[in-house]
Amino acid sequence: MTLGRGIAALVLVPTALAAQQPQFETTRIADGVYQFRWQSHNSFFVVTNEGVVVVDPISEPAARALAGEIRRVAPDPPLVAIAYSHDHADHATGANALRQAMNAPAARIIAHANALPKIAAANAPALPPPDATFPDSLSIVSGGRTISFYYVGPSHSDNMIVTLVPDVRVAFAVDFVANDRVGYQELPDYHFPDFFDSLRRLLDLRFDTIVFGHGPPGDRTAIERQIRYYDDLRNAVAEAVRNGWSEDRAANEIRLPAYAGWGQYGAWFPMNVRAIHRWLSQGRGLSTGG
C-alpha cells in the first residue's frame, strides 16, 4: 500500500449527522498512519504489511465503527495488537468489540504496568485487562515497521503512554496535552508536579506530527505552547497563593489573555486555576518557576 506523506484532508464517512458533523471520521496522517475520531474522542491506528496496531478503542460502538474504517483503508488486515494509552474507560473501552469485529479474539492488549491493577480491579467486561505490560518502553515490529510505546511519567493518570511511529515521525498523546486547548476542567487525575516534567519529556521523542486524544493534530510547536501555558498558569496561581488569595478569588480574577483564543478557555480556564490553586495551597510547588 502506497500512501502520500503529510496530513491529508479529512475522509468523511457517510453516517448520521450530529451537530453538523459526522459521528465519526478518519484522517490519514502519514503513510499507513490514521487518526479515527468518534464524536469528541480520537483513536489511532497504524497499518503495516502484516496487519494493524490500534491505540484506544474508545467504546464498543466506536470500536465497531473503527473496524469498518480499518477495513476501508486497508482491506482485511489482521489485528496485530491493541494498546491502551491509559486506564480511563472513555478511551480504553471496547477492545473485545474490536477483536470480535476484526475476527481476532487472541489479539494482545498492551498497556503500561500501572494500568493493569486498576483495570483488573474495575472488572468491566468491555474493558479487558492488558496481557502485555511494560514499565518504561516497548516496541512492536510488524511488517518491517516499528511502533513504539513510551512512558514519560505521571501526567493525567500514573500510566499514560505515548505512541511513536518513528519511520514517519508521528506521535500520539492523549488527554494530558492537546493542540491549543486548555486542560480538561479541574484537571482530574493529574499528578503534580510530575505532570510538568512529563509534558517536557514529550519533546525528547523524535516526532514532527502529533495526534491527540481530542481535537486536531499538531506539531512540536503545539507541545511548546502547552508547556508555556502550564508554566504561565502555575506562575500566575503561585503569585496569587503567596498573596493570600482564596481559590474563589483566583478563579474569578486570574486571566491569561495570551490564551483567550484557545479551545475551552472560557469554560475550563477558571477550573484549571482552581486545580492548580488546590495543589499549591498544600505548600508544594511555590518555588518552581516556568
PDB file of N, CA and C in Angstrom, residues 77-119:
ATOM      1  N   PRO A  77      -6.966  -6.439   7.034  1.00  0.00           N
ATOM      2  CA  PRO A  77      -5.680  -6.596   7.725  1.00  0.00           C
ATOM      3  C   PRO A  77      -5.862  -7.355   9.032  1.00  0.00           C
ATOM      4  N   PRO A  78      -4.973  -8.261   9.392  1.00  0.00           N
ATOM      5  CA  PRO A  78      -5.048  -8.883  10.714  1.00  0.00           C
ATOM      6  C   PRO A  78      -4.845  -7.828  11.800  1.00  0.00           C
ATOM      7  N   LEU A  79      -5.516  -8.034  12.931  1.00  0.00           N
ATOM      8  CA  LEU A  79      -5.332  -7.149  14.079  1.00  0.00           C
ATOM      9  C   LEU A  79      -4.125  -7.653  14.866  1.00  0.00           C
ATOM     10  N   VAL A  80      -3.035  -6.916  14.815  1.00  0.00           N
ATOM     11  CA  VAL A  80      -1.795  -7.331  15.467  1.00  0.00           C
ATOM     12  C   VAL A  80      -1.874  -7.099  16.977  1.00  0.00           C
ATOM     13  N   ALA A  81      -2.337  -5.918  17.381  1.00  0.00           N
ATOM     14  CA  ALA A  81      -2.376  -5.594  18.806  1.00  0.00           C
ATOM     15  C   ALA A  81      -3.273  -4.382  19.025  1.00  0.00           C
ATOM     16  N   ILE A  82      -3.747  -4.251  20.271  1.00  0.00           N
ATOM     17  CA  ILE A  82      -4.475  -3.082  20.750  1.00  0.00           C
ATOM     18  C   ILE A  82      -3.679  -2.528  21.922  1.00  0.00           C
ATOM     19  N   ALA A  83      -3.472  -1.237  21.951  1.00  0.00           N
ATOM     20  CA  ALA A  83      -2.802  -0.604  23.090  1.00  0.00           C
ATOM     21  C   ALA A  83      -3.761   0.366  23.762  1.00  0.00           C
ATOM     22  N   TYR A  84      -3.666   0.457  25.084  1.00  0.00           N
ATOM     23  CA  TYR A  84      -4.398   1.452  25.844  1.00  0.00           C
ATOM     24  C   TYR A  84      -3.447   2.611  26.151  1.00  0.00           C
ATOM     25  N   SER A  85      -3.837   3.826  25.800  1.00  0.00           N
ATOM     26  CA  SER A  85      -3.000   4.965  26.176  1.00  0.00           C
ATOM     27  C   SER A  85      -2.919   5.099  27.686  1.00  0.00           C
ATOM     28  N   HIS A  86      -4.025   4.785  28.384  1.00  0.00           N
ATOM     29  CA  HIS A  86      -4.080   4.785  29.838  1.00  0.00           C
ATOM     30  C   HIS A  86      -5.346   4.055  30.260  1.00  0.00           C
ATOM     31  N   ASP A  87      -5.594   3.953  31.545  1.00  0.00           N
ATOM     32  CA  ASP A  87      -6.648   3.073  32.026  1.00  0.00           C
ATOM     33  C   ASP A  87      -8.046   3.675  31.982  1.00  0.00           C
ATOM     34  N   HIS A  88      -8.205   4.943  31.693  1.00  0.00           N
ATOM     35  CA  HIS A  88      -9.517   5.582  31.792  1.00  0.00           C
ATOM     36  C   HIS A  88     -10.491   5.016  30.769  1.00  0.00           C
ATOM     37  N   ALA A  89     -11.677   4.700  31.224  1.00  0.00           N
ATOM     38  CA  ALA A  89     -12.639   3.941  30.423  1.00  0.00           C
ATOM     39  C   ALA A  89     -13.081   4.671  29.168  1.00  0.00           C
ATOM     40  N   ASP A  90     -13.085   6.009  29.172  1.00  0.00           N
ATOM     41  CA  ASP A  90     -13.580   6.717  27.996  1.00  0.00           C
ATOM     42  C   ASP A  90     -12.652   6.608  26.805  1.00  0.00           C
ATOM     43  N   HIS A  91     -11.448   6.098  27.014  1.00  0.00           N
ATOM     44  CA  HIS A  91     -10.525   5.849  25.899  1.00  0.00           C
ATOM     45  C   HIS A  91     -10.257   4.359  25.688  1.00  0.00           C
ATOM     46  N   ALA A  92     -10.306   3.575  26.760  1.00  0.00           N
ATOM     47  CA  ALA A  92      -9.844   2.188  26.676  1.00  0.00           C
ATOM     48  C   ALA A  92     -10.945   1.161  26.459  1.00  0.00           C
ATOM     49  N   THR A  93     -12.208   1.534  26.607  1.00  0.00           N
ATOM     50  CA  THR A  93     -13.293   0.561  26.483  1.00  0.00           C
ATOM     51  C   THR A  93     -13.440   0.086  25.036  1.00  0.00           C
ATOM     52  N   GLY A  94     -13.820  -1.188  24.859  1.00  0.00           N
ATOM     53  CA  GLY A  94     -14.166  -1.681  23.532  1.00  0.00           C
ATOM     54  C   GLY A  94     -13.184  -2.624  22.882  1.00  0.00           C
ATOM     55  N   ALA A  95     -12.160  -3.066  23.612  1.00  0.00           N
ATOM     56  CA  ALA A  95     -11.163  -3.936  22.994  1.00  0.00           C
ATOM     57  C   ALA A  95     -11.769  -5.245  22.502  1.00  0.00           C
ATOM     58  N   ASN A  96     -12.653  -5.844  23.304  1.00  0.00           N
ATOM     59  CA  ASN A  96     -13.262  -7.103  22.867  1.00  0.00           C
ATOM     60  C   ASN A  96     -14.184  -6.899  21.668  1.00  0.00           C
ATOM     61  N   ALA A  97     -14.885  -5.768  21.626  1.00  0.00           N
ATOM     62  CA  ALA A  97     -15.720  -5.472  20.461  1.00  0.00           C
ATOM     63  C   ALA A  97     -14.863  -5.329  19.219  1.00  0.00           C
ATOM     64  N   LEU A  98     -13.686  -4.714  19.353  1.00  0.00           N
ATOM     65  CA  LEU A  98     -12.786  -4.579  18.211  1.00  0.00           C
ATOM     66  C   LEU A  98     -12.222  -5.936  17.806  1.00  0.00           C
ATOM     67  N   ARG A  99     -11.834  -6.742  18.793  1.00  0.00           N
ATOM     68  CA  ARG A  99     -11.358  -8.084  18.482  1.00  0.00           C
ATOM     69  C   ARG A  99     -12.421  -8.872  17.708  1.00  0.00           C
ATOM     70  N   GLN A 100     -13.651  -8.803  18.187  1.00  0.00           N
ATOM     71  CA  GLN A 100     -14.730  -9.547  17.531  1.00  0.00           C
ATOM     72  C   GLN A 100     -14.967  -9.032  16.118  1.00  0.00           C
ATOM     73  N   ALA A 101     -15.017  -7.723  15.960  1.00  0.00           N
ATOM     74  CA  ALA A 101     -15.279  -7.152  14.637  1.00  0.00           C
ATOM     75  C   ALA A 101     -14.153  -7.429  13.651  1.00  0.00           C
ATOM     76  N   MET A 102     -12.941  -7.596  14.171  1.00  0.00           N
ATOM     77  CA  MET A 102     -11.782  -7.866  13.320  1.00  0.00           C
ATOM     78  C   MET A 102     -11.461  -9.358  13.242  1.00  0.00           C
ATOM     79  N   ASN A 103     -12.321 -10.207  13.836  1.00  0.00           N
ATOM     80  CA  ASN A 103     -12.095 -11.662  13.837  1.00  0.00           C
ATOM     81  C   ASN A 103     -10.719 -12.012  14.391  1.00  0.00           C
ATOM     82  N   ALA A 104     -10.374 -11.371  15.494  1.00  0.00           N
ATOM     83  CA  ALA A 104      -9.051 -11.583  16.089  1.00  0.00           C
ATOM     84  C   ALA A 104      -9.187 -11.718  17.605  1.00  0.00           C
ATOM     85  N   PRO A 105      -9.812 -12.802  18.080  1.00  0.00           N
ATOM     86  CA  PRO A 105     -10.069 -12.932  19.520  1.00  0.00           C
ATOM     87  C   PRO A 105      -8.817 -13.002  20.371  1.00  0.00           C
ATOM     88  N   ALA A 106      -7.682 -13.364  19.764  1.00  0.00           N
ATOM     89  CA  ALA A 106      -6.453 -13.521  20.541  1.00  0.00           C
ATOM     90  C   ALA A 106      -5.516 -12.327  20.411  1.00  0.00           C
ATOM     91  N   ALA A 107      -5.936 -11.277  19.732  1.00  0.00           N
ATOM     92  CA  ALA A 107      -5.057 -10.107  19.589  1.00  0.00           C
ATOM     93  C   ALA A 107      -4.661  -9.600  20.968  1.00  0.00           C
ATOM     94  N   ARG A 108      -3.388  -9.375  21.174  1.00  0.00           N
ATOM     95  CA  ARG A 108      -2.932  -8.982  22.504  1.00  0.00           C
ATOM     96  C   ARG A 108      -3.268  -7.524  22.792  1.00  0.00           C
ATOM     97  N   ILE A 109      -3.384  -7.232  24.075  1.00  0.00           N
ATOM     98  CA  ILE A 109      -3.661  -5.883  24.547  1.00  0.00           C
ATOM     99  C   ILE A 109      -2.453  -5.414  25.347  1.00  0.00           C
ATOM    100  N   ILE A 110      -1.987  -4.211  25.028  1.00  0.00           N
ATOM    101  CA  ILE A 110      -0.768  -3.655  25.618  1.00  0.00           C
ATOM    102  C   ILE A 110      -1.121  -2.430  26.445  1.00  0.00           C
ATOM    103  N   ALA A 111      -0.479  -2.267  27.596  1.00  0.00           N
ATOM    104  CA  ALA A 111      -0.664  -1.073  28.421  1.00  0.00           C
ATOM    105  C   ALA A 111       0.538  -0.924  29.341  1.00  0.00           C
ATOM    106  N   HIS A 112       0.625   0.215  29.978  1.00  0.00           N
ATOM    107  CA  HIS A 112       1.661   0.406  30.988  1.00  0.00           C
ATOM    108  C   HIS A 112       1.373  -0.485  32.188  1.00  0.00           C
ATOM    109  N   ALA A 113       2.422  -0.865  32.885  1.00  0.00           N
ATOM    110  CA  ALA A 113       2.270  -1.784  34.020  1.00  0.00           C
ATOM    111  C   ALA A 113       1.331  -1.235  35.086  1.00  0.00           C
ATOM    112  N   ASN A 114       1.335   0.078  35.300  1.00  0.00           N
ATOM    113  CA  ASN A 114       0.469   0.652  36.334  1.00  0.00           C
ATOM    114  C   ASN A 114      -1.013   0.580  35.980  1.00  0.00           C
ATOM    115  N   ALA A 115      -1.319   0.376  34.703  1.00  0.00           N
ATOM    116  CA  ALA A 115      -2.720   0.297  34.293  1.00  0.00           C
ATOM    117  C   ALA A 115      -3.352  -1.038  34.669  1.00  0.00           C
ATOM    118  N   LEU A 116      -2.561  -2.094  34.721  1.00  0.00           N
ATOM    119  CA  LEU A 116      -3.104  -3.437  34.919  1.00  0.00           C
ATOM    120  C   LEU A 116      -3.912  -3.580  36.201  1.00  0.00           C
ATOM    121  N   PRO A 117      -3.391  -3.234  37.373  1.00  0.00           N
ATOM    122  CA  PRO A 117      -4.202  -3.439  38.583  1.00  0.00           C
ATOM    123  C   PRO A 117      -5.468  -2.593  38.599  1.00  0.00           C
ATOM    124  N   LYS A 118      -5.438  -1.417  38.028  1.00  0.00           N
ATOM    125  CA  LYS A 118      -6.625  -0.566  38.020  1.00  0.00           C
ATOM    126  C   LYS A 118      -7.702  -1.139  37.111  1.00  0.00           C
ATOM    127  N   ILE A 119      -7.300  -1.607  35.929  1.00  0.00           N
ATOM    128  CA  ILE A 119      -8.276  -2.180  35.008  1.00  0.00           C
ATOM    129  C   ILE A 119      -8.811  -3.494  35.551  1.00  0.00           C
TER     130      ILE A 119
END
